[in-house]
């Protein structure tokens, strides 16, 4: 077996998986009403950007050859319906148009489509009087958000709220308003994971009354329902699907990539990034090497592309263009 492992050129020749800059999607946070970028303590190297600095960061990603970014907004005010999410003047909408006018065409501009960053209760949808999320009432809100994001220049909208029927509602709204070219990346198999902790700091979300998302996100113990989730989303019009988180769900990525004929993204989430950074800061692991090994494993499992906070850092290391 060792004959083909002798030299780096031999190993490259027979490698089954290659991680390329083209596989990376960079998540970016833009926050309303701040004057300078704010570091996120649980995501070292990641910032809440201003409207100005988010454009600078988008340009840097273009320079590094990263093909896509996905935007998350942190509004100044939150309310029960998450009205900031669909406000034409809302922070994400302003950032989308600023990025599109600066570097549109050079990088794919995606927008996360959810309400949790904008609701005062922190849930991904509208909440009924009994405290439960109202799936069907939420769909019309998602349609409004999709239209606002498309109007502001999002080329891809990425619904992450795990409401049943969200892709159909969004596709119908987009088509009905003349945005038939706007694509949908569905967070299709999204688990109720403890690995989203640092993200909630990044977007200043806490769920009311010690609540959680187990009523609408998937149970980590289940794999088979992911196949139903993705096939429903594809049938509803998803152009691409996503599995999230990534490393603890490589079996799901593998099964989904074999089951559906659309590109499959994987979200290497905030907790996955933070664990590598924390261990590397202590000198316990070589952070860059572990990042490459992790992202390579996600590709090996079958992901077409990876959303990761390592995007810029890894692009600098592998820089293959
Ligand atoms: C919901 C959303 C979440 C993430 C992306 N979109 C949080 C959640 O579902 O609670 C998490 C991403 C990460 O942890 O990196 N808008």
Short mmCIF file of C-alpha atoms and ligand atoms in Angstrom, two decimals:
data_model
loop_
_atom_site.label_atom_id
_atom_site.label_comp_id
_atom_site.label_asym_id
_atom_site.label_seq_id
_atom_site.Cartn_x
_atom_site.Cartn_y
_atom_site.Cartn_z
CA UNK A 1 0.00 0.00 0.00
CA UNK A 2 2.85 2.45 0.65
CA UNK A 3 4.06 2.64 -2.97
CA UNK A 4 1.48 5.33 -3.84
CA UNK A 5 2.16 7.33 -0.65
CA UNK A 6 5.89 7.88 -1.20
CA UNK A 7 5.98 11.41 -2.57
CA UNK A 8 3.77 14.44 -2.46
CA UNK A 9 3.31 14.29 -6.26
CA UNK A 10 2.19 10.67 -6.08
CA UNK A 11 -0.22 11.51 -3.30
CA UNK A 12 -1.63 14.40 -5.31
CA UNK A 13 -2.01 12.19 -8.37
CA UNK A 14 -4.15 9.63 -6.57
CA UNK A 15 -6.04 11.95 -4.20
CA UNK A 16 -9.79 11.33 -4.42
CA UNK A 17 -10.75 14.63 -2.84
CA UNK A 18 -9.43 18.13 -3.37
CA UNK A 19 -10.44 21.16 -1.41
CA UNK A 20 -10.41 24.24 -3.62
CA UNK A 21 -11.07 27.91 -3.00
CA UNK A 22 -14.04 27.39 -5.32
CA UNK A 23 -15.70 25.24 -2.65
CA UNK A 24 -15.94 28.03 -0.09
CA UNK A 25 -18.77 30.32 0.98
CA UNK A 26 -17.92 32.99 3.55
CA UNK A 27 -20.57 33.97 6.14
CA UNK A 28 -20.47 37.72 6.90
CA UNK A 29 -22.24 39.65 9.65
CA UNK A 30 -23.33 43.24 9.19
CA UNK A 31 -24.58 45.23 12.15
CA UNK A 32 -26.68 48.34 12.18
CA UNK A 33 -25.56 51.50 13.99
CA UNK A 34 -21.93 50.73 14.75
CA UNK A 35 -19.00 52.91 13.70
CA UNK A 36 -16.28 50.31 13.47
CA UNK A 37 -16.15 46.52 13.11
CA UNK A 38 -16.81 44.65 16.38
CA UNK A 39 -14.87 41.46 17.06
CA UNK A 40 -17.00 38.45 18.07
CA UNK A 41 -15.26 36.96 21.11
CA UNK A 42 -16.41 33.38 20.54
CA UNK A 43 -15.44 33.51 16.83
CA UNK A 44 -11.84 34.76 16.79
CA UNK A 45 -11.07 36.51 13.52
CA UNK A 46 -14.76 37.07 12.67
CA UNK A 47 -16.40 40.50 12.99
CA UNK A 48 -19.73 42.23 13.05
CA UNK A 49 -19.16 44.58 10.14
CA UNK A 50 -20.30 48.10 9.45
CA UNK A 51 -21.88 48.88 6.10
CA UNK A 52 -18.49 50.16 5.00
CA UNK A 53 -16.31 47.35 6.32
CA UNK A 54 -18.59 44.62 4.95
CA UNK A 55 -17.89 45.92 1.45
CA UNK A 56 -14.16 45.95 2.16
CA UNK A 57 -14.39 42.36 3.35
CA UNK A 58 -16.37 41.37 0.23
CA UNK A 59 -13.62 42.89 -1.91
CA UNK A 60 -10.98 40.96 0.03
CA UNK A 61 -12.90 37.72 -0.61
CA UNK A 62 -13.01 38.54 -4.32
CA UNK A 63 -9.26 39.08 -4.23
CA UNK A 64 -8.80 35.69 -2.58
CA UNK A 65 -10.95 34.02 -5.23
CA UNK A 66 -13.73 32.98 -2.83
CA UNK A 67 -16.77 32.50 -5.10
CA UNK A 68 -19.59 33.30 -2.67
CA UNK A 69 -20.58 35.03 0.55
CA UNK A 70 -23.71 34.79 2.70
CA UNK A 71 -24.94 37.78 4.68
CA UNK A 72 -26.50 37.87 8.15
CA UNK A 73 -27.90 41.07 9.64
CA UNK A 74 -27.84 42.37 13.19
CA UNK A 75 -30.50 45.06 13.46
CA UNK A 76 -30.57 47.75 16.11
CA UNK A 77 -34.19 47.08 17.04
CA UNK A 78 -36.08 43.81 17.24
CA UNK A 79 -39.84 43.24 17.41
CA UNK A 80 -42.41 40.45 17.50
CA UNK A 81 -42.69 40.04 13.72
CA UNK A 82 -39.03 40.68 12.88
CA UNK A 83 -40.03 43.62 10.73
CA UNK A 84 -36.40 44.62 10.13
CA UNK A 85 -35.89 41.48 8.06
CA UNK A 86 -38.13 42.75 5.25
CA UNK A 87 -37.57 46.49 5.64
CA UNK A 88 -36.23 47.79 2.29
CA UNK A 89 -34.02 50.04 4.40
CA UNK A 90 -33.04 47.24 6.79
CA UNK A 91 -29.39 46.52 7.45
CA UNK A 92 -29.10 43.42 5.26
CA UNK A 93 -30.91 45.05 2.37
CA UNK A 94 -28.56 48.05 2.53
CA UNK A 95 -25.53 45.79 2.72
CA UNK A 96 -26.75 43.64 -0.17
CA UNK A 97 -27.07 46.61 -2.48
CA UNK A 98 -23.74 48.09 -1.34
CA UNK A 99 -21.95 44.79 -2.00
CA UNK A 100 -23.71 44.26 -5.32
CA UNK A 101 -22.73 47.69 -6.57
CA UNK A 102 -19.13 47.25 -5.42
CA UNK A 103 -18.36 43.67 -6.48
CA UNK A 104 -21.54 42.31 -8.06
CA UNK A 105 -20.71 39.75 -10.72
CA UNK A 106 -17.37 38.89 -9.08
CA UNK A 107 -18.79 37.00 -6.11
CA UNK A 108 -22.14 35.29 -5.57
CA UNK A 109 -24.12 37.33 -3.07
CA UNK A 110 -26.38 35.22 -0.84
CA UNK A 111 -28.67 36.27 1.99
CA UNK A 112 -29.66 34.11 4.94
CA UNK A 113 -33.45 34.28 5.10
CA UNK A 114 -34.82 33.96 8.61
CA UNK A 115 -36.48 36.02 11.32
CA UNK A 116 -34.51 35.09 14.43
CA UNK A 117 -31.99 37.93 14.17
CA UNK A 118 -34.92 40.36 13.95
CA UNK A 119 -37.45 39.03 16.47
CA UNK A 120 -37.48 40.10 20.11
CA UNK A 121 -38.30 36.52 21.17
CA UNK A 122 -35.43 35.06 19.12
CA UNK A 123 -37.48 32.43 17.30
CA UNK A 124 -37.18 31.80 13.58
CA UNK A 125 -40.87 32.44 13.01
CA UNK A 126 -43.93 34.19 14.36
CA UNK A 127 -44.91 33.00 17.82
CA UNK A 128 -48.48 32.20 18.84
CA UNK A 129 -49.98 33.16 22.16
CA UNK A 130 -49.16 29.71 23.53
CA UNK A 131 -45.47 30.34 22.81
CA UNK A 132 -45.23 27.93 19.89
CA UNK A 133 -44.00 28.93 16.46
CA UNK A 134 -46.80 29.38 13.92
CA UNK A 135 -45.50 27.59 10.82
CA UNK A 136 -48.09 28.76 8.31
CA UNK A 137 -48.29 32.37 9.46
CA UNK A 138 -44.50 32.55 9.20
CA UNK A 139 -44.51 31.61 5.51
CA UNK A 140 -45.96 34.94 4.39
CA UNK A 141 -43.29 36.76 6.41
CA UNK A 142 -40.59 34.71 4.68
CA UNK A 143 -42.13 35.64 1.31
CA UNK A 144 -41.87 39.33 2.24
CA UNK A 145 -38.26 38.91 3.35
CA UNK A 146 -37.39 37.11 0.12
CA UNK A 147 -38.82 39.94 -1.97
CA UNK A 148 -36.92 42.57 0.02
CA UNK A 149 -33.67 40.63 -0.32
CA UNK A 150 -34.15 40.00 -4.04
CA UNK A 151 -35.01 43.68 -4.63
CA UNK A 152 -31.82 44.66 -2.78
CA UNK A 153 -29.72 42.44 -5.01
CA UNK A 154 -29.48 38.99 -3.40
CA UNK A 155 -28.74 36.45 -6.13
CA UNK A 156 -29.44 33.56 -3.79
CA UNK A 157 -31.78 33.54 -0.79
CA UNK A 158 -31.16 30.90 1.84
CA UNK A 159 -34.15 30.11 4.07
CA UNK A 160 -32.84 28.75 7.38
CA UNK A 161 -35.95 28.68 9.54
CA UNK A 162 -37.04 25.08 8.89
CA UNK A 163 -40.72 25.98 8.45
CA UNK A 164 -42.58 23.39 6.40
CA UNK A 165 -43.45 24.77 2.98
CA UNK A 166 -40.97 27.66 3.17
CA UNK A 167 -39.31 26.93 -0.18
CA UNK A 168 -42.63 26.79 -2.07
CA UNK A 169 -43.82 30.01 -0.42
CA UNK A 170 -40.60 31.82 -1.29
CA UNK A 171 -40.41 30.47 -4.86
CA UNK A 172 -44.01 31.50 -5.48
CA UNK A 173 -43.44 35.01 -4.14
CA UNK A 174 -40.23 35.50 -6.12
CA UNK A 175 -41.74 34.27 -9.38
CA UNK A 176 -44.88 36.32 -8.84
CA UNK A 177 -42.83 39.51 -8.49
CA UNK A 178 -40.57 38.94 -11.47
CA UNK A 179 -37.59 37.54 -9.55
CA UNK A 180 -37.52 34.22 -11.34
CA UNK A 181 -33.71 34.41 -11.61
CA UNK A 182 -33.21 34.57 -7.86
CA UNK A 183 -32.04 31.14 -6.69
CA UNK A 184 -32.92 29.33 -3.46
CA UNK A 185 -30.37 27.55 -1.30
CA UNK A 186 -32.54 25.67 1.21
CA UNK A 187 -31.22 24.90 4.66
CA UNK A 188 -32.96 21.59 4.09
CA UNK A 189 -31.52 19.26 6.70
CA UNK A 190 -30.88 21.53 9.62
CA UNK A 191 -30.49 20.06 13.07
CA UNK A 192 -31.33 21.50 16.48
CA UNK A 193 -27.64 21.66 17.37
CA UNK A 194 -25.70 22.90 20.38
CA UNK A 195 -22.99 23.93 17.91
CA UNK A 196 -24.74 27.22 17.03
CA UNK A 197 -23.71 28.84 20.35
CA UNK A 198 -21.12 31.33 19.04
CA UNK A 199 -23.43 32.33 16.16
CA UNK A 200 -26.03 33.49 18.67
CA UNK A 201 -23.41 35.84 20.12
CA UNK A 202 -22.57 37.01 16.60
CA UNK A 203 -26.17 37.98 15.86
CA UNK A 204 -27.17 38.87 19.46
CA UNK A 205 -29.96 36.30 19.61
CA UNK A 206 -31.28 34.72 22.77
CA UNK A 207 -34.42 32.65 22.71
CA UNK A 208 -37.14 33.83 25.08
CA UNK A 209 -37.98 31.88 28.24
CA UNK A 210 -35.00 29.56 27.89
CA UNK A 211 -36.62 28.15 24.75
CA UNK A 212 -35.00 26.17 21.98
CA UNK A 213 -35.65 25.23 18.37
CA UNK A 214 -36.39 21.55 18.83
CA UNK A 215 -39.97 22.06 17.75
CA UNK A 216 -38.89 22.98 14.22
CA UNK A 217 -35.28 21.90 13.66
CA UNK A 218 -34.35 18.24 13.25
CA UNK A 219 -33.52 15.84 16.05
CA UNK A 220 -29.77 15.00 15.94
CA UNK A 221 -30.63 11.36 16.51
CA UNK A 222 -32.32 11.05 13.12
CA UNK A 223 -30.79 10.67 9.67
CA UNK A 224 -33.56 9.27 7.49
CA UNK A 225 -35.91 12.24 7.79
CA UNK A 226 -33.17 14.34 6.15
CA UNK A 227 -33.91 12.55 2.90
CA UNK A 228 -37.55 13.55 3.14
CA UNK A 229 -36.64 17.15 4.07
CA UNK A 230 -34.35 17.54 1.05
CA UNK A 231 -36.68 15.85 -1.40
CA UNK A 232 -39.58 18.07 -0.28
CA UNK A 233 -37.39 21.15 -0.69
CA UNK A 234 -36.24 20.09 -4.16
CA UNK A 235 -39.85 19.40 -5.15
CA UNK A 236 -40.82 22.86 -3.85
CA UNK A 237 -38.18 24.48 -6.05
CA UNK A 238 -34.89 24.55 -4.12
CA UNK A 239 -31.98 25.01 -6.53
CA UNK A 240 -29.49 23.83 -3.91
CA UNK A 241 -29.85 22.18 -0.52
CA UNK A 242 -27.78 22.32 2.62
CA UNK A 243 -26.92 20.07 5.53
CA UNK A 244 -26.10 21.78 8.81
CA UNK A 245 -23.97 21.36 10.92
CA UNK A 246 -21.32 19.47 8.97
CA UNK A 247 -18.83 17.30 10.84
CA UNK A 248 -21.24 15.52 13.16
CA UNK A 249 -23.51 14.89 10.16
CA UNK A 250 -21.14 13.50 7.53
CA UNK A 251 -23.42 10.48 7.19
CA UNK A 252 -26.27 12.83 6.31
CA UNK A 253 -24.15 14.77 3.80
CA UNK A 254 -23.16 11.49 2.19
CA UNK A 255 -26.73 10.16 1.98
CA UNK A 256 -28.16 13.47 0.76
CA UNK A 257 -25.53 13.95 -1.93
CA UNK A 258 -26.36 10.52 -3.30
CA UNK A 259 -30.12 11.07 -3.08
CA UNK A 260 -30.69 14.45 -4.75
CA UNK A 261 -29.46 15.73 -8.13
CA UNK A 262 -28.86 19.32 -6.97
CA UNK A 263 -25.73 20.85 -5.43
CA UNK A 264 -25.40 20.02 -1.72
CA UNK A 265 -23.88 22.62 0.57
CA UNK A 266 -22.67 21.91 4.09
CA UNK A 267 -22.53 24.51 6.84
CA UNK A 268 -19.42 24.15 8.98
CA UNK A 269 -21.02 26.13 11.79
CA UNK A 270 -19.83 28.55 14.43
CA UNK A 271 -19.23 25.95 17.15
CA UNK A 272 -17.19 23.81 14.79
CA UNK A 273 -14.99 26.80 13.98
CA UNK A 274 -14.76 27.94 17.61
CA UNK A 275 -13.62 24.54 18.87
CA UNK A 276 -10.72 24.49 16.41
CA UNK A 277 -9.77 28.07 17.25
CA UNK A 278 -9.94 27.48 21.00
CA UNK A 279 -7.76 24.37 20.91
CA UNK A 280 -5.30 26.05 18.54
CA UNK A 281 -5.05 29.10 20.82
CA UNK A 282 -3.95 26.79 23.61
CA UNK A 283 -1.36 25.24 21.36
CA UNK A 284 -3.10 21.87 21.58
CA UNK A 285 -3.64 21.44 17.84
CA UNK A 286 -2.35 22.99 14.62
CA UNK A 287 -5.48 24.99 13.78
CA UNK A 288 -4.80 25.50 10.07
CA UNK A 289 -4.02 21.82 9.55
CA UNK A 290 -7.16 20.72 11.41
CA UNK A 291 -9.26 23.19 9.42
CA UNK A 292 -8.02 21.71 6.15
CA UNK A 293 -8.59 18.18 7.41
CA UNK A 294 -12.12 19.02 8.57
CA UNK A 295 -13.13 20.84 5.38
CA UNK A 296 -11.55 18.08 3.30
CA UNK A 297 -13.60 15.49 5.17
CA UNK A 298 -16.79 17.43 4.48
CA UNK A 299 -15.93 17.39 0.76
CA UNK A 300 -15.05 13.71 0.92
CA UNK A 301 -18.49 13.01 2.38
CA UNK A 302 -20.05 14.55 -0.73
CA UNK A 303 -20.54 18.28 -0.17
CA UNK A 304 -20.41 20.43 -3.30
CA UNK A 305 -19.48 23.53 -1.29
CA UNK A 306 -18.94 24.53 2.33
CA UNK A 307 -20.11 27.57 4.27
CA UNK A 308 -17.31 28.22 6.73
CA UNK A 309 -15.85 30.98 8.89
CA UNK A 310 -12.48 29.62 7.73
CA UNK A 311 -13.19 30.69 4.13
CA UNK A 312 -10.77 33.62 3.91
CA UNK A 313 -8.09 31.97 6.03
CA UNK A 314 -8.20 28.72 4.07
CA UNK A 315 -8.30 30.59 0.74
CA UNK A 316 -5.08 32.31 1.78
CA UNK A 317 -3.46 28.94 2.53
CA UNK A 318 -4.59 26.97 -0.51
CA UNK A 319 -4.88 29.97 -2.87
CA UNK A 320 -5.13 27.87 -6.00
CA UNK A 321 -5.76 30.54 -8.58
C1 LIG B 1 -30.88 30.93 11.74
C2 LIG B 1 -29.48 30.48 11.60
C3 LIG B 1 -28.66 29.95 12.60
C4 LIG B 1 -27.43 29.68 12.01
C5 LIG B 1 -27.52 30.06 10.68
N1 LIG B 1 -28.80 30.53 10.44
C6 LIG B 1 -28.92 29.77 14.05
C7 LIG B 1 -29.99 28.88 14.54
O1 LIG B 1 -30.61 28.11 13.81
O2 LIG B 1 -30.22 28.95 15.74
C8 LIG B 1 -26.23 29.11 12.72
C9 LIG B 1 -24.93 29.25 12.01
C10 LIG B 1 -23.74 28.95 12.85
O3 LIG B 1 -23.82 28.46 13.98
O4 LIG B 1 -22.64 29.20 12.34
N2 LIG B 1 -31.05 32.21 11.18
#
